[in-house]
Coordinates of C-alpha atoms and ligand atoms in Angstrom, one line a residue:
X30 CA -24.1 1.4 2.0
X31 CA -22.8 0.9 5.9
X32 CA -24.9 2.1 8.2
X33 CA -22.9 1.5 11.3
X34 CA -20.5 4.0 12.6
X35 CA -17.4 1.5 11.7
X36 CA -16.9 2.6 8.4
X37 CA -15.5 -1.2 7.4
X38 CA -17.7 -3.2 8.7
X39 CA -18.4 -6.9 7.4
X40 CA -15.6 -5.9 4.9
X41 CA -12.4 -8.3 3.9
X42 CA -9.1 -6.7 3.4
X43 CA -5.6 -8.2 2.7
X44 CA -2.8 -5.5 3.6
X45 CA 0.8 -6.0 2.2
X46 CA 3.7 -5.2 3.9
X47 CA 1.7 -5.4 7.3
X48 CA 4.7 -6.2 9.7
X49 CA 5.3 -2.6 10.6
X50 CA 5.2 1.2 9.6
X51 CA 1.9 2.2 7.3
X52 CA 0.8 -1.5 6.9
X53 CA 0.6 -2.5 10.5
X54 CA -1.7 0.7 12.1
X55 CA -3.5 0.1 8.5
X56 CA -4.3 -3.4 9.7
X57 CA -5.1 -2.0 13.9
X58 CA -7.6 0.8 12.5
X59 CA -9.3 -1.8 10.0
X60 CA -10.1 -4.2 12.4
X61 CA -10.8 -1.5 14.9
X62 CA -13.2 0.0 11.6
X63 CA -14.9 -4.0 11.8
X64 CA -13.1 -5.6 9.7
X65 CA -11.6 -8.7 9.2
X66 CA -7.9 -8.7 8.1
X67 CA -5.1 -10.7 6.6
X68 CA -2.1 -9.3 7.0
X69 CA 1.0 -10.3 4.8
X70 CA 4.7 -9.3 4.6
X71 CA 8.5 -11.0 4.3
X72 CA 8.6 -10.1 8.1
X73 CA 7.0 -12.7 10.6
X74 CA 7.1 -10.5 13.3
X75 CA 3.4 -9.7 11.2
X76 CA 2.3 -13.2 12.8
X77 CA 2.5 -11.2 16.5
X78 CA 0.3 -8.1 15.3
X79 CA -2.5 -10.5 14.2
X80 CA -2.3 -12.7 17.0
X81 CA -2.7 -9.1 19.2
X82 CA -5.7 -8.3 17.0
X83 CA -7.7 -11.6 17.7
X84 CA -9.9 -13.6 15.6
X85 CA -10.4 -10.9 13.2
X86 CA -6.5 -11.1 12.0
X87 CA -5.1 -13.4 10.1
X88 CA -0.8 -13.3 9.3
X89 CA 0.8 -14.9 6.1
X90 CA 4.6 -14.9 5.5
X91 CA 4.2 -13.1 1.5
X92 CA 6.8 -12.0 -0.6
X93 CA 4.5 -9.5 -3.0
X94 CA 7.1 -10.5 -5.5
X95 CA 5.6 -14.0 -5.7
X96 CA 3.0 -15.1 -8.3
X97 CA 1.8 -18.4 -6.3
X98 CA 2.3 -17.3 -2.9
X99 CA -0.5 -14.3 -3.9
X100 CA -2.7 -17.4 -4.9
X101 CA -1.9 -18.9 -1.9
X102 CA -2.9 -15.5 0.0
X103 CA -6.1 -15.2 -1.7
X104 CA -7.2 -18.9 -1.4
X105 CA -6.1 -18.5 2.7
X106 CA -8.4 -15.7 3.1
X107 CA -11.6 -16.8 0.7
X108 CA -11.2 -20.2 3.2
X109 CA -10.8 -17.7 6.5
X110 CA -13.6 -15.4 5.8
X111 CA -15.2 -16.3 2.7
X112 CA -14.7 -13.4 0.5
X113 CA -12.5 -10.4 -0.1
X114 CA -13.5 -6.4 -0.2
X115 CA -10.2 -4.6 0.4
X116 CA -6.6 -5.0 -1.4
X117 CA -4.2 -2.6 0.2
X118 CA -0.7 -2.6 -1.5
X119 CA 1.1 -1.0 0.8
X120 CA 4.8 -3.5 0.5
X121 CA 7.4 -1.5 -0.8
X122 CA 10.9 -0.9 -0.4
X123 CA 13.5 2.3 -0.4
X124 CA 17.1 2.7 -1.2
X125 CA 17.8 5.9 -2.4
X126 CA 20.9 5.7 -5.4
X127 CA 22.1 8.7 -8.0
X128 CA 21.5 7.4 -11.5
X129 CA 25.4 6.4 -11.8
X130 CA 25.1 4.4 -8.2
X131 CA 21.8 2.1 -9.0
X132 CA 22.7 -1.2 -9.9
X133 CA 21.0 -3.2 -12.1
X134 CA 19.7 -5.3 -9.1
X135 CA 18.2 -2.7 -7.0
X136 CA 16.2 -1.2 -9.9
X137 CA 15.1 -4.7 -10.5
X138 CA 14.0 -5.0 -6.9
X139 CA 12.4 -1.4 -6.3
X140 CA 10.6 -2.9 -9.7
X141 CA 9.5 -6.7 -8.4
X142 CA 8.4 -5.2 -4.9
X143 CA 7.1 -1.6 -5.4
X144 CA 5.3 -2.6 -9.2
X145 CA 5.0 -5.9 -10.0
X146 CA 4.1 -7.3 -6.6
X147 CA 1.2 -4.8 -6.8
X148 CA 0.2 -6.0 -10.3
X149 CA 0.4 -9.6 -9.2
X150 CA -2.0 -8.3 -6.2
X151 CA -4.3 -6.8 -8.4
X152 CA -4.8 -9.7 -10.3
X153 CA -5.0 -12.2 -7.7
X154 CA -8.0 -10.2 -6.2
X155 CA -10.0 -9.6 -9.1
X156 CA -11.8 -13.1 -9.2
X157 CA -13.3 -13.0 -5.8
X158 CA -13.6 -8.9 -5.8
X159 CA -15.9 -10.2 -9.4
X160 CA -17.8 -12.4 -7.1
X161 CA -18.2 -10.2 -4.1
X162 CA -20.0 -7.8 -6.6
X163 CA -17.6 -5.1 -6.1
X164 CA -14.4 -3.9 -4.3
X165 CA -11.5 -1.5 -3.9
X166 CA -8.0 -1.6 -4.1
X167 CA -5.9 1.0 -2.9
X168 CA -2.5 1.2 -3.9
X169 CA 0.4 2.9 -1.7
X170 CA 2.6 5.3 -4.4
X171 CA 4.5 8.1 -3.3
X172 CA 5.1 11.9 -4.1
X173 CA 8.0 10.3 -5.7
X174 CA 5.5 8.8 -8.3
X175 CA 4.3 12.6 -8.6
X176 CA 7.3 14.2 -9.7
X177 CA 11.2 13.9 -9.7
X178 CA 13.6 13.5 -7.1
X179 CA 17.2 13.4 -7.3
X180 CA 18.6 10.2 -5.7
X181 CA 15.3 7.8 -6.9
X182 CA 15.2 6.4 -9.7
X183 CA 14.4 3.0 -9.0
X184 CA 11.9 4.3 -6.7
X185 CA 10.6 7.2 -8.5
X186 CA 9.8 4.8 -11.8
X187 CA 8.3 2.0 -9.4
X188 CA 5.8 4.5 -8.0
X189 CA 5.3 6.3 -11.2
X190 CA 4.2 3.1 -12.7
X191 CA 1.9 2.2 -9.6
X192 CA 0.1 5.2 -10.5
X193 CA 0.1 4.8 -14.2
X194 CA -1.1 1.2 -13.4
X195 CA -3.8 2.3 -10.8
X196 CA -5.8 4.6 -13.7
X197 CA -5.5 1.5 -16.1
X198 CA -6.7 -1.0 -13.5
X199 CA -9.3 1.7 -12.5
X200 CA -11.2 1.7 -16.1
X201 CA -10.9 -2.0 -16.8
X202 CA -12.5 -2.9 -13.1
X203 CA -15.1 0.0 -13.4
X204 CA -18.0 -2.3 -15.1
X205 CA -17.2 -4.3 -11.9
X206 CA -17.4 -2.4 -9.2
X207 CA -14.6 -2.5 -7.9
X208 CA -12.8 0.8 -7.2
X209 CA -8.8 1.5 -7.6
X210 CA -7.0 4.9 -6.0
X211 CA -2.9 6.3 -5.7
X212 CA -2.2 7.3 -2.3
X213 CA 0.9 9.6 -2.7
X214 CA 2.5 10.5 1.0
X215 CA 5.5 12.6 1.3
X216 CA 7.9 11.6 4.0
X217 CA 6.0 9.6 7.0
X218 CA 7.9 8.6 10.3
X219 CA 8.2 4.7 9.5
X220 CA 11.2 2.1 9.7
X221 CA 11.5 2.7 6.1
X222 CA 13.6 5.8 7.4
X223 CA 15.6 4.1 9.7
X224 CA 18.9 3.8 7.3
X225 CA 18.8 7.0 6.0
X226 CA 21.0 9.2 6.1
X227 CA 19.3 11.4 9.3
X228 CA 20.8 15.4 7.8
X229 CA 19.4 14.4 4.8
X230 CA 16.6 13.8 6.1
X231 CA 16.1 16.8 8.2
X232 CA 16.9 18.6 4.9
X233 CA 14.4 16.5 3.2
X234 CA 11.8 17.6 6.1
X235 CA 12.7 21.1 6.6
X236 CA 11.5 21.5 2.7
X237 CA 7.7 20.5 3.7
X238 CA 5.4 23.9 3.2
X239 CA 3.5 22.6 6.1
X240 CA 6.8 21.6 8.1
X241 CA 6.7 18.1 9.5
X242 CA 6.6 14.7 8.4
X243 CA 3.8 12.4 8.7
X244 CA 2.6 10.4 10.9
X245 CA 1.1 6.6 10.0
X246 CA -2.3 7.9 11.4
X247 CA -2.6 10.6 9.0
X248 CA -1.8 8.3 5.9
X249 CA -4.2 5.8 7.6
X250 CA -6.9 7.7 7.4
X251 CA -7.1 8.4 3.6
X252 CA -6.7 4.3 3.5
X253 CA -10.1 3.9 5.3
X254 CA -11.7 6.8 3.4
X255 CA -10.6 4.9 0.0
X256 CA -11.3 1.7 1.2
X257 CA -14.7 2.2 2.8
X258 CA -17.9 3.2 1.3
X259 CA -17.5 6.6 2.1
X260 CA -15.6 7.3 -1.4
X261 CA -17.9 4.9 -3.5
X262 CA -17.5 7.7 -6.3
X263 CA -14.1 7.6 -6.7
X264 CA -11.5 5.7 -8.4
X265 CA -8.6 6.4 -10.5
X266 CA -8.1 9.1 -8.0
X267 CA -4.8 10.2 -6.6
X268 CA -5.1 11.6 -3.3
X269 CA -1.3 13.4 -2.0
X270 CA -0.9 13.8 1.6
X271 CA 2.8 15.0 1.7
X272 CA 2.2 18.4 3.5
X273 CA 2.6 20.1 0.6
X274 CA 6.2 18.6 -0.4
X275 CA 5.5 17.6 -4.1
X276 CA 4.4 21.2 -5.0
Ligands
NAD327 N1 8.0 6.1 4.9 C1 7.9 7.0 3.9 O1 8.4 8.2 4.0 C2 7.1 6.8 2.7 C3 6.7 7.8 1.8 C4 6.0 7.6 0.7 C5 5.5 6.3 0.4 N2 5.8 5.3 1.3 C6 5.3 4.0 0.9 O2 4.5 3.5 2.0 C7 4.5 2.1 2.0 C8 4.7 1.6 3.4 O3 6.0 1.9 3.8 P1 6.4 2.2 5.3 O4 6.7 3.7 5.3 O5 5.4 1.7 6.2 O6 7.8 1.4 5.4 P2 8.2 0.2 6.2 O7 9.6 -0.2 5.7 O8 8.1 0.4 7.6 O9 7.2 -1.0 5.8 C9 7.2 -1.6 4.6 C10 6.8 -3.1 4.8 O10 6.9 -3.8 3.5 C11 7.5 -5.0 3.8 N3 8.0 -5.6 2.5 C12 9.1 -5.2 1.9 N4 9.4 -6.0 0.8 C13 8.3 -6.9 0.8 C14 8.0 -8.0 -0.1 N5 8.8 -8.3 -1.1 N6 6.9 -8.7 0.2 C15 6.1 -8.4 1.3 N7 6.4 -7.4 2.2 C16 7.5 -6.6 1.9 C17 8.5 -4.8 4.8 O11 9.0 -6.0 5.4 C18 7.8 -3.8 5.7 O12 7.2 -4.5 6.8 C19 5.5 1.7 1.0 O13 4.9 1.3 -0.2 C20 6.4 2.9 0.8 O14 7.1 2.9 -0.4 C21 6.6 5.5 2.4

């Protein structure tokens, strides 16, 4: 059990999608929590948040879609810093369609990025996660993977099956050690949002019980509690943070 006040210290986590939005303050409170990060994403504007964050960060370009780049990933950071703790999967991707609208490719893609990229995480990690005695993985879903919402298929099913996938994972790894939880946030004021459709969204905003959107920090915080020692209890668990949105 940590004993220090950083609740991640000594701890190796690779973060997905860690360019901007959720993934980047994810990777400033880790290392700022002691630990040592490797941030990955399509973006290489990722390479200037780790060279802000020193000798604790690392950056790899990573499409989560990509079988060998994750074993390219996980053989960077096992040479960097010798073993690996943390898998956030926090990549995803957004574009909201009716039913009659979503084309084959974009349901393909919500798939490759938002389910299978997180599958291919998961497996890549559970080697060294074996040999580190123990782990956790925490996997980014959505209140869209809670319940329906017009305009979301491809999204909805992606982050439906994250969380399906998440309480699968979670019993296999449990001999192991290592530990896998849903996060499930509502809306949260990233670039994600950027495209939409900004009525919509104030629509989409004015129906949260608690009345506002969240921030990164708030979704941040649940990612340390699930990825520190703090929750060693738990896994399989879904924790919401959508102000009250999915009710
Ligand atoms: N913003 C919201 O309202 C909201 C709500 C619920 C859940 N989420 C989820 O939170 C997570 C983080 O999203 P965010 O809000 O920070 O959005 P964001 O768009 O700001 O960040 C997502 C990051 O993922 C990266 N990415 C996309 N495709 C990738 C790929 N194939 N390989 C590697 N990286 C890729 C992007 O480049 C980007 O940096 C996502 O999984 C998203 O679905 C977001």
């Amino acid at each position: 059990m940590n004993t220090t006040s950083k609740k991640l210290e000594g701890k190796v986590a690779i973060i997905t999608g860690a360019a901007r939005g959720q993934g980047a303050d994810e990777a400033r409170r880790f290392v700022a929590e002691g630990a040592r990060v490797v941030l990955t994403d399509l973006l290489p504007s990722g390479a200037d948040l780790a060279a802000e964050l020193g000798s604790a960060a690392i950056f790899i370009q990573h499409d989560v879609a990509n079988e060998a780049q994750w074993r390219s990933v996980v053989d960077t950071a096992l040479e960097k810093f010798g073993r690996i703790d943390i898998l956030v999967n926090n990549a995803g991707i957004f574009t909201p369609a009716m039913l009659e609208d979503t084309t084959a490719e974009s349901f393909d893609r919500h798939y490759r990025v938002n389910q299978y990229g997180p599958f291919l995480g998961m497996k890549a990690v559970l080697a060294p996660m074996k040999a580190a005695g123990g782990g956790s993985i925490v996997n980014i879903s959505s209140v869209a993977g809670m319940r329906g919402f017009p305009g979301m298929i491809a999204y909805a099913g992606s982050k439906w099956a994250l969380r399906g996938m998440t309480k699968c994972v979670a019993r296999e790894v449990a001999p192991f050690k290592i530990r896998v939880n849903s996060i499930h946030p509502g809306l949260v004021d990233t670039p994600m949002l950027n495209d939409h459709d900004p009525e919509a969204l104030k629509q989409f905003e004015a129906a949260v019980p608690l009345g506002r959107m969240a921030t990164t920090a708030d979704i941040v915080e649940i990612v340390v509690y699930l990825a520190g020692d703090l929750s060693s209890n738990m896994t399989g668990a879904e924790l919401v943070t959508d102000g009250g949105l999915g009710l």
